[in-house]
Coordinates of C-alpha atoms in Angstrom, one line a residue:
M1 CA -7.1 75.4 4.4
T2 CA -3.6 75.6 5.9
G3 CA -2.1 73.1 8.2
R4 CA 1.0 72.9 10.3
D5 CA 3.9 70.8 9.1
P6 CA 4.2 67.9 11.6
D7 CA 8.0 68.3 11.5
D8 CA 7.9 71.9 12.7
K9 CA 9.0 72.3 16.3
P10 CA 8.2 75.2 18.5
P11 CA 10.9 77.9 18.2
D12 CA 12.0 77.4 21.8
A13 CA 12.3 73.7 21.5
L14 CA 14.3 74.0 18.2
E15 CA 16.7 76.5 19.8
E16 CA 17.2 74.3 22.8
R17 CA 18.0 71.3 20.6
R18 CA 20.4 73.4 18.6
E19 CA 22.2 74.6 21.7
R20 CA 22.4 71.1 23.1
L21 CA 24.0 69.8 19.9
E22 CA 26.4 72.7 19.8
R23 CA 27.5 72.1 23.4
E24 CA 28.2 68.5 22.7
F25 CA 30.0 69.3 19.4
A26 CA 32.1 72.0 21.0
A27 CA 33.1 69.8 23.9
R28 CA 34.2 66.9 21.7
E29 CA 36.0 69.3 19.3
A30 CA 37.9 70.9 22.2
K31 CA 39.0 67.5 23.5
A32 CA 40.2 66.5 20.1
L33 CA 42.1 69.8 19.5
A34 CA 43.6 69.6 23.0
M35 CA 45.8 66.7 21.7
G36 CA 47.9 65.3 24.6
G37 CA 47.0 68.1 27.0
P38 CA 48.5 71.5 28.0
E39 CA 51.5 70.0 30.0
K40 CA 52.8 68.0 27.1
L41 CA 52.3 70.8 24.6
A42 CA 54.1 73.2 27.0
R43 CA 57.1 70.9 27.2
R44 CA 57.3 70.8 23.4
A45 CA 57.1 74.6 23.2
A46 CA 59.8 75.0 25.8
A47 CA 62.0 72.7 23.7
G48 CA 61.4 74.9 20.6
L49 CA 59.4 72.2 18.9
L50 CA 56.1 72.7 17.0
D51 CA 53.2 70.5 17.8
A52 CA 51.4 68.4 15.1
R53 CA 48.8 71.1 14.4
Q54 CA 51.3 74.0 14.4
R55 CA 53.3 72.1 11.8
L56 CA 50.2 72.0 9.6
E57 CA 49.6 75.7 10.1
R58 CA 53.2 76.4 9.0
L59 CA 53.1 74.0 6.1
L60 CA 49.8 74.9 4.5
D61 CA 48.4 78.0 2.9
A62 CA 46.4 80.0 5.5
G63 CA 42.7 79.0 5.8
T64 CA 42.9 76.0 3.5
Y65 CA 43.1 73.1 5.9
I66 CA 40.1 70.7 6.3
E67 CA 40.6 67.8 8.6
S68 CA 39.6 64.2 8.1
G69 CA 39.0 62.1 11.2
L70 CA 39.0 64.8 13.9
F71 CA 36.9 62.7 16.2
S72 CA 38.6 59.4 15.6
T73 CA 40.1 57.6 18.6
S74 CA 41.8 54.3 19.3
A75 CA 39.9 51.1 18.4
H76 CA 41.1 49.6 21.7
P77 CA 38.3 50.4 24.2
P78 CA 40.5 51.2 27.2
D79 CA 42.4 53.8 25.2
R80 CA 39.5 55.7 23.6
D81 CA 39.4 58.5 26.2
R82 CA 43.1 59.2 25.9
S83 CA 43.6 59.0 22.2
P84 CA 42.2 62.2 20.5
S85 CA 42.4 61.9 16.7
D86 CA 44.2 58.6 17.5
G87 CA 47.6 60.3 17.5
K88 CA 47.8 61.0 13.7
I89 CA 46.2 64.2 12.3
A90 CA 45.1 64.0 8.7
G91 CA 43.4 66.1 6.1
F92 CA 43.7 68.3 3.0
G93 CA 45.1 71.7 2.4
K94 CA 46.9 73.8 -0.2
I95 CA 50.6 74.6 -0.7
G96 CA 51.2 77.4 -3.1
G97 CA 47.6 77.2 -4.1
R98 CA 47.6 73.5 -5.0
E99 CA 45.8 70.8 -3.1
V100 CA 47.7 68.3 -1.1
A101 CA 46.9 65.5 1.4
V102 CA 48.7 65.5 4.7
V103 CA 49.4 63.3 7.7
S104 CA 50.9 64.9 10.8
N105 CA 52.0 62.6 13.7
D106 CA 51.0 63.9 17.1
F107 CA 53.6 62.6 19.5
T108 CA 51.7 63.9 22.5
V109 CA 49.0 61.3 22.0
M110 CA 50.3 57.8 22.8
G111 CA 53.6 58.6 21.1
A112 CA 51.8 58.8 17.7
S113 CA 52.0 55.1 17.7
S114 CA 50.4 53.1 14.8
G115 CA 47.0 51.6 15.5
A116 CA 44.0 50.4 13.7
T117 CA 42.1 53.7 13.4
N118 CA 45.0 55.9 12.4
G119 CA 46.1 53.2 9.9
R120 CA 42.7 53.7 8.2
K121 CA 43.3 57.4 8.1
I122 CA 46.6 57.1 6.4
A123 CA 45.1 54.6 3.9
H124 CA 42.4 57.1 3.1
M125 CA 44.9 59.9 2.5
R126 CA 46.9 57.6 0.2
R127 CA 43.9 56.5 -1.7
V128 CA 42.5 60.0 -2.2
A129 CA 45.9 61.4 -3.2
A130 CA 46.5 58.7 -5.8
Q131 CA 42.9 58.8 -7.2
R132 CA 42.6 62.6 -7.3
G133 CA 46.2 63.6 -8.2
L134 CA 47.3 65.2 -4.9
P135 CA 50.9 65.3 -3.5
L136 CA 51.1 63.5 -0.2
V137 CA 53.0 64.9 2.8
F138 CA 54.0 62.9 6.0
L139 CA 55.2 64.8 9.0
G140 CA 57.0 62.0 10.9
E141 CA 57.5 61.6 14.7
S142 CA 56.3 58.3 16.1
S143 CA 57.2 55.6 18.6
G144 CA 56.2 52.9 16.2
A145 CA 53.6 50.2 16.5
R146 CA 51.1 50.4 19.4
M147 CA 51.7 47.2 21.3
P148 CA 48.2 46.4 22.7
D149 CA 46.8 46.7 19.2
H150 CA 49.5 44.6 17.4
M151 CA 50.4 41.9 19.9
G152 CA 49.3 38.3 19.2
S153 CA 48.2 36.7 16.0
R154 CA 44.9 38.5 15.9
G155 CA 46.7 41.8 16.1
M156 CA 49.1 40.9 13.4
G157 CA 46.5 39.5 11.1
S158 CA 44.0 42.4 11.6
L159 CA 46.6 45.2 11.4
L160 CA 49.8 44.3 9.7
G161 CA 48.1 41.8 7.5
N162 CA 45.1 43.7 6.3
D163 CA 46.5 45.8 3.5
G164 CA 48.7 44.3 0.9
L165 CA 49.2 47.6 -0.8
Q166 CA 50.2 49.6 2.3
Y167 CA 53.7 50.2 1.2
L168 CA 53.3 50.1 -2.6
R169 CA 54.7 53.1 -4.5
Q170 CA 54.0 53.7 -8.1
R171 CA 54.6 57.4 -8.0
E172 CA 51.2 58.5 -9.1
T173 CA 51.9 61.7 -7.1
P174 CA 54.9 63.1 -5.3
W175 CA 55.4 62.2 -1.7
A176 CA 57.4 64.4 0.7
S177 CA 58.2 63.8 4.3
A178 CA 59.9 65.4 7.3
T179 CA 61.6 63.5 10.1
L180 CA 61.0 65.8 13.0
G181 CA 61.6 63.7 16.1
M182 CA 61.9 60.1 17.2
S183 CA 60.6 58.2 14.1
Y184 CA 60.3 54.5 14.3
G185 CA 58.3 51.9 12.4
S186 CA 55.8 53.2 9.8
S187 CA 57.0 56.8 10.3
S188 CA 60.4 55.6 9.0
W189 CA 58.8 53.5 6.3
Y190 CA 57.0 56.5 4.8
A191 CA 60.1 58.7 5.1
V192 CA 62.3 56.4 3.0
L193 CA 59.4 55.7 0.6
S194 CA 59.1 59.4 -0.1
D195 CA 60.6 61.3 -3.0
F196 CA 62.0 63.9 -0.6
N197 CA 62.8 63.5 3.1
V198 CA 64.0 66.5 5.1
M199 CA 65.4 65.7 8.6
R200 CA 65.7 68.0 11.6
K201 CA 68.9 67.8 13.6
G202 CA 68.2 65.9 16.8
A203 CA 65.6 63.7 15.1
V204 CA 66.1 59.9 14.8
L205 CA 64.9 57.7 11.9
A206 CA 65.2 53.9 12.6
V207 CA 63.4 50.6 12.4
S208 CA 62.8 50.6 16.1
S209 CA 63.8 52.6 19.2
S210 CA 67.3 52.6 20.8
L211 CA 65.7 50.9 23.8
L212 CA 64.5 47.9 21.8
A213 CA 67.7 47.8 19.9
S214 CA 69.7 47.8 23.2
L215 CA 67.5 44.8 24.4
A216 CA 68.1 43.0 21.1
I217 CA 71.9 43.2 21.0
K218 CA 72.4 43.4 24.8
E219 CA 74.4 46.6 24.8
E220 CA 73.4 50.2 25.1
V221 CA 72.7 51.9 21.8
D222 CA 72.9 55.7 21.3
P223 CA 69.9 57.0 19.4
Q224 CA 71.9 59.3 17.2
E225 CA 74.3 56.5 16.3
L226 CA 71.3 54.3 15.6
G227 CA 69.5 56.7 13.2
G228 CA 70.6 60.3 13.6
W229 CA 70.9 63.0 10.9
Q230 CA 74.6 62.5 10.3
L231 CA 74.1 58.8 9.6
H232 CA 71.2 59.4 7.1
A233 CA 72.8 62.5 5.5
E234 CA 76.3 61.0 5.0
V235 CA 76.0 57.2 5.1
T236 CA 72.6 55.9 4.1
G237 CA 71.4 58.9 2.0
F238 CA 67.9 58.7 3.5
A239 CA 68.0 62.4 4.4
D240 CA 67.7 64.5 1.2
M241 CA 68.2 67.6 3.3
V242 CA 69.2 68.5 6.9
V243 CA 67.9 71.5 8.8
D244 CA 68.0 73.0 12.3
T245 CA 64.3 73.6 13.0
D246 CA 60.8 72.4 12.3
E247 CA 60.1 75.6 10.5
E248 CA 63.0 75.2 8.1
A249 CA 61.9 71.6 7.4
L250 CA 58.3 72.6 6.5
D251 CA 59.5 75.4 4.3
A252 CA 61.8 72.9 2.5
I253 CA 58.8 70.7 1.7
R254 CA 56.9 73.7 0.3
R255 CA 59.9 74.5 -1.9
F256 CA 60.4 70.9 -3.1
L257 CA 56.8 70.5 -4.1
D258 CA 56.9 73.8 -6.0
Y259 CA 59.2 72.2 -8.6
L260 CA 57.0 69.2 -9.2
P261 CA 53.6 68.6 -10.8
S262 CA 50.7 67.6 -8.6
H263 CA 50.6 64.2 -10.4
H264 CA 52.3 62.1 -13.0
N265 CA 49.9 63.1 -15.8
E266 CA 51.0 66.8 -16.0
A267 CA 54.1 68.7 -16.6
P268 CA 55.8 70.6 -13.8
P269 CA 54.6 74.2 -13.1
V270 CA 56.3 77.1 -14.9
R271 CA 57.4 80.1 -12.8
A272 CA 58.5 83.6 -13.7
V273 CA 62.2 84.0 -14.4
P274 CA 63.9 85.9 -11.6
A275 CA 65.8 89.2 -12.4
G276 CA 69.5 88.6 -12.9
S277 CA 69.2 85.1 -14.2
G278 CA 72.2 84.3 -16.5
A279 CA 73.9 87.6 -15.6
R280 CA 77.1 85.9 -14.7
M281 CA 77.4 83.7 -17.8
R282 CA 79.9 85.9 -19.6
D283 CA 82.6 85.0 -17.1
I284 CA 81.5 81.4 -16.4
L285 CA 84.9 80.0 -17.5
R286 CA 86.4 81.5 -14.4
H287 CA 85.2 78.5 -12.4
L288 CA 87.1 76.0 -14.5
P289 CA 90.8 75.7 -13.7
A290 CA 93.2 75.9 -16.6
S291 CA 94.9 72.6 -15.4
R292 CA 92.9 69.4 -15.8
T293 CA 94.2 68.1 -12.5
Q294 CA 92.9 71.1 -10.4
V295 CA 89.7 70.7 -8.5
Y296 CA 86.7 73.1 -8.4
D297 CA 83.1 73.1 -7.2
V298 CA 80.8 72.4 -10.1
R299 CA 77.9 73.9 -8.2
R300 CA 79.3 77.4 -9.0
I301 CA 78.9 76.6 -12.7
I302 CA 75.4 75.2 -12.1
R303 CA 74.2 78.3 -10.2
D304 CA 75.4 80.6 -12.9
V305 CA 73.6 78.6 -15.6
V306 CA 70.2 78.1 -14.0
D307 CA 67.7 80.7 -13.0
A308 CA 68.8 82.9 -10.1
D309 CA 68.6 81.2 -6.7
S310 CA 66.7 78.2 -8.1
Y311 CA 69.2 75.4 -7.5
F312 CA 67.7 73.1 -4.8
E313 CA 70.3 70.5 -4.0
L314 CA 69.3 67.0 -2.8
K315 CA 71.6 64.7 -0.7
P316 CA 74.5 67.2 -0.6
R317 CA 76.4 65.2 2.1
F318 CA 75.9 61.8 0.4
G319 CA 77.8 60.6 -2.7
K320 CA 79.5 64.0 -2.8
V321 CA 81.5 63.3 -6.0
A322 CA 78.2 64.0 -7.7
T323 CA 75.7 66.7 -7.1
T324 CA 72.0 66.4 -7.9
G325 CA 69.2 68.9 -7.5
L326 CA 66.1 70.6 -8.9
A327 CA 66.4 74.0 -10.6
R328 CA 64.7 76.1 -13.2
L329 CA 65.9 77.2 -16.7
D330 CA 63.8 80.0 -18.2
G331 CA 61.2 79.3 -15.5
R332 CA 60.9 75.6 -16.3
T333 CA 61.8 72.8 -13.8
V334 CA 64.9 70.7 -14.7
G335 CA 66.8 68.0 -12.9
I336 CA 70.6 68.6 -12.6
V337 CA 73.1 65.8 -12.4
A338 CA 76.8 66.8 -12.3
N339 CA 80.2 65.4 -11.5
N340 CA 81.9 67.5 -8.8
P341 CA 85.7 67.4 -9.0
L342 CA 85.9 69.1 -5.5
Y343 CA 85.6 65.6 -4.1
K344 CA 87.9 62.7 -5.1
G345 CA 88.4 64.5 -8.4
A346 CA 84.8 63.4 -9.4
A347 CA 85.8 59.8 -9.6
M348 CA 82.4 58.2 -9.3
D349 CA 81.8 55.8 -6.4
T350 CA 78.9 53.5 -5.5
E351 CA 77.2 56.2 -3.3
A352 CA 77.2 58.6 -6.3
C353 CA 75.7 55.9 -8.5
E354 CA 72.9 55.3 -6.0
K355 CA 72.3 59.0 -5.6
I356 CA 72.1 59.7 -9.3
T357 CA 69.9 56.6 -10.0
S358 CA 67.4 57.7 -7.3
F359 CA 67.3 61.2 -8.8
I360 CA 66.9 60.0 -12.3
V361 CA 63.9 57.9 -11.2
L362 CA 62.4 61.0 -9.5
C363 CA 62.7 63.1 -12.6
D364 CA 61.5 60.5 -15.0
S365 CA 58.5 59.7 -12.8
F366 CA 57.4 63.3 -12.7
N367 CA 58.2 64.6 -16.2
I368 CA 61.3 66.6 -15.3
P369 CA 63.9 67.0 -18.1
L370 CA 67.5 66.1 -17.1
V371 CA 70.6 68.2 -17.7
L372 CA 74.0 66.6 -17.1
F373 CA 77.2 68.5 -16.5
V374 CA 80.1 66.1 -17.1
D375 CA 83.7 66.2 -15.7
T376 CA 84.8 62.8 -14.5
P377 CA 87.9 60.5 -14.8
G378 CA 85.7 57.5 -14.5
F379 CA 84.6 55.2 -11.7
V380 CA 86.5 54.5 -8.4
I381 CA 88.1 51.1 -8.8
G382 CA 89.8 48.6 -6.5
T383 CA 89.0 46.0 -3.9
E384 CA 86.8 48.3 -1.8
A385 CA 84.8 49.4 -4.8
E386 CA 84.2 45.7 -5.8
R387 CA 83.1 44.9 -2.2
R388 CA 80.6 47.7 -2.4
R389 CA 79.1 46.1 -5.5
A390 CA 80.4 48.7 -7.9
P391 CA 79.4 46.8 -11.1
G392 CA 75.8 46.4 -10.0
K393 CA 75.5 50.1 -9.0
I394 CA 77.1 51.3 -12.3
M395 CA 74.7 49.2 -14.3
N396 CA 71.7 50.2 -12.2
M397 CA 72.5 53.8 -13.1
M398 CA 73.1 53.0 -16.7
N399 CA 69.8 51.1 -16.9
A400 CA 67.9 54.0 -15.3
L401 CA 69.3 56.5 -17.7
A402 CA 68.4 54.2 -20.6
L403 CA 64.8 53.8 -19.4
T404 CA 64.3 57.6 -19.0
T405 CA 61.9 59.1 -21.5
V406 CA 62.1 62.7 -20.4
P407 CA 64.4 65.0 -22.4
K408 CA 68.1 64.5 -21.5
L409 CA 70.8 67.0 -22.4
S410 CA 74.5 66.4 -21.6
V411 CA 77.3 69.0 -21.5
I412 CA 80.9 67.8 -21.3
L413 CA 82.9 70.5 -19.4
R414 CA 86.3 68.8 -19.1
K415 CA 87.1 65.1 -18.7
S416 CA 84.8 62.2 -19.7
Y417 CA 86.6 58.8 -19.6
G418 CA 85.6 55.2 -20.0
Q419 CA 82.2 53.7 -19.0
A420 CA 81.4 56.9 -17.1
Y421 CA 81.2 58.6 -20.5
L422 CA 78.1 56.5 -21.2
N423 CA 76.7 56.8 -17.6
M424 CA 76.9 60.5 -17.8
G425 CA 74.9 60.7 -21.1
G426 CA 77.6 60.3 -23.7
G427 CA 76.9 58.7 -27.1
R428 CA 73.2 58.1 -27.7
N429 CA 72.4 58.1 -24.0
S430 CA 71.2 61.7 -24.2
D431 CA 69.0 63.4 -26.7
E432 CA 71.7 66.0 -27.3
V433 CA 75.4 66.0 -26.3
A434 CA 77.2 69.3 -26.3
A435 CA 80.8 70.0 -25.2
W436 CA 82.9 73.0 -24.2
P437 CA 86.1 73.5 -26.2
T438 CA 87.9 72.4 -22.9
A439 CA 86.4 68.9 -23.2
E440 CA 88.6 65.7 -23.5
V441 CA 87.0 62.3 -24.2
S442 CA 88.9 59.1 -24.1
F443 CA 88.8 55.6 -22.6
M444 CA 91.1 56.5 -19.8
D445 CA 93.7 59.1 -18.7
S446 CA 96.4 59.0 -21.4
G447 CA 99.2 58.7 -18.7
F448 CA 97.6 55.5 -17.3
A449 CA 97.1 54.2 -20.8
A450 CA 100.7 54.8 -21.8
K451 CA 101.9 52.9 -18.7
I452 CA 99.6 50.0 -19.3
V453 CA 100.3 49.6 -23.0
S454 CA 104.1 50.3 -22.9
G455 CA 105.0 49.1 -19.5
L456 CA 107.1 52.3 -19.2
D457 CA 107.2 54.9 -16.4
P458 CA 107.5 58.6 -16.9
G459 CA 111.1 59.4 -17.6
D460 CA 111.9 56.0 -19.2
P461 CA 113.1 56.1 -22.8
G462 CA 110.1 55.8 -25.1
Y463 CA 107.6 56.9 -22.6
A464 CA 107.0 60.3 -24.2
E465 CA 106.3 58.6 -27.5
A466 CA 103.9 56.2 -25.9
L467 CA 102.1 59.1 -24.1
E468 CA 101.8 61.0 -27.4
R469 CA 100.2 58.0 -29.1
M470 CA 97.6 57.5 -26.2
S471 CA 96.8 61.2 -26.3
R472 CA 95.8 61.4 -29.9
D473 CA 92.2 62.2 -31.0
S474 CA 91.1 63.1 -27.5
E475 CA 90.2 66.7 -28.1
V476 CA 86.6 67.9 -28.5
W477 CA 87.1 68.6 -32.2
D478 CA 87.9 64.9 -32.8
I479 CA 84.7 63.6 -31.3
A480 CA 82.7 66.5 -32.9
S481 CA 84.1 65.6 -36.4
I482 CA 82.3 62.2 -36.3
Y483 CA 79.1 63.8 -34.9
A484 CA 79.4 61.9 -31.6
V485 CA 78.7 65.2 -29.9
Q486 CA 76.0 67.3 -31.7
S487 CA 77.4 70.7 -30.6
V488 CA 80.6 72.4 -29.4
I489 CA 79.5 75.5 -27.5
R490 CA 81.1 78.5 -26.1
P491 CA 80.9 78.3 -22.3
E492 CA 79.2 81.6 -21.9
L493 CA 76.4 80.5 -24.2
T494 CA 75.6 77.3 -22.2
R495 CA 72.5 78.7 -20.6
D496 CA 71.1 79.9 -23.9
Y497 CA 71.9 76.6 -25.6
L498 CA 70.1 74.6 -22.8
V499 CA 67.0 76.8 -22.8
R500 CA 66.8 76.5 -26.6
M501 CA 67.3 72.7 -26.7
L502 CA 64.9 72.1 -23.9
D503 CA 62.3 73.9 -26.1
V504 CA 63.3 71.7 -29.1
H505 CA 62.9 68.5 -27.1
R506 CA 59.7 69.4 -25.2
L507 CA 57.3 66.4 -25.1
R508 CA 54.7 68.0 -27.3
L509 CA 53.0 64.9 -28.4
T510 CA 52.1 63.8 -24.9
G511 CA 51.5 67.2 -23.2
G512 CA 54.9 67.1 -21.4
V513 CA 54.3 63.7 -20.0
G514 CA 56.9 60.8 -20.3
Q515 CA 56.3 57.1 -20.3
R516 CA 57.3 56.6 -16.6
Q517 CA 59.0 53.3 -17.1
M518 CA 60.6 53.5 -13.6
R519 CA 57.5 54.4 -11.6
A520 CA 57.8 51.3 -9.5
W521 CA 61.6 51.4 -9.1
P522 CA 62.4 50.9 -5.3
T523 CA 63.2 54.1 -3.4
S524 CA 66.2 52.3 -1.7
Y525 CA 68.1 49.2 -2.9

């Protein structure tokens, strides 16, 4: 005997139910995807700005995005109907075939202000990224905290006070951010917490808006002076890169992440070696002036040594006496730290120390070997340097280098004097120290030493003899003779030497993973 399943519905009734559900779903989906409405979106398009969803389309591999929280709205009842996705769009997608978590602020919805619901979305993205080993990307543009949600003690206790780990960074995975408009409050926090922050010209990154700042100090504040790209590229160092358009910013994030592993428990990816890599090594000495007092741009040497078109410089406008950046050698990611005599003769200042320290922490946290190119007369000294806390910055850098457990290779190109000799990997502060035949190592410039020791000026009787005494044993052969450098190398063989030594010092016992002793080092200090 056969019977009818009581859950079965007549075909017509089932289809009607399906259609009703589809209509409701489609209507709610359309409302969420409409963001702040056609007028606001049109104004952005006219200004040449991508909206929050277009930014995700540009950032992520086609067809890989899956949203989390599409139907979320403000937790504040009066705002529910005007807060699609609560102003922050979140989800998962792929960049270069690798999974990432993303948060894209939608300024067309309540200025992408921070509220209870979108705070939970960000917390979820952070949690999944850390637990599943995914890089995390923030696309920043926000008016800051949403006043109705945050005002009063209940608002403070329930929102700002409900997550003690909200701004904890232990670098389980890389974070990248783009500052793409007015970015205040948490949008700024996540930018400066990130390992890489690219800033579009015209954007602003600050604690709070220029209007609030004007009210606080009772004088008008210009937004660009408060937190524009020039301030953060040249003064604070918060902008690792500056670009002209949204598209360039998103492409920069894709490129940055391509150098890094997805998480701290793996080595960085290996890429094919581009044709022509190393082709200009034979004449590399052309970049180094014959006179020790002449300046040059060390980046020309770097670009000849590393794989073709692979040097990705970070903070180029900040601490310019040093250059830092990611590159590849024989397809493998390396971190480059170099003195740049083009600026101040490469005398290292506090900004350079901060820049190098931050970069060392990045590389050590994500298992990236370090290569140092050395040519410095030492540190900037004087009253201004002391006021800028030079001793502390110098020791921060020294401590970071000492804590590093990824391979470190140092190549002395020309001058290496005083404490800077140690800070740039001299002695036992690198796994291998090599030097070009042009290298000179001493405690200080021999002319200064002769003046200090003898009290004589150039041209005085006896000065020449004092200078000769202070110049002794400064050639590369002298330091090589006591094995304080492990190799003296021909300049044209620098690339081959580095590729070979990186292979020797590969972290085989741990699968390419270091000890990450600086994973909780602050991103700014």
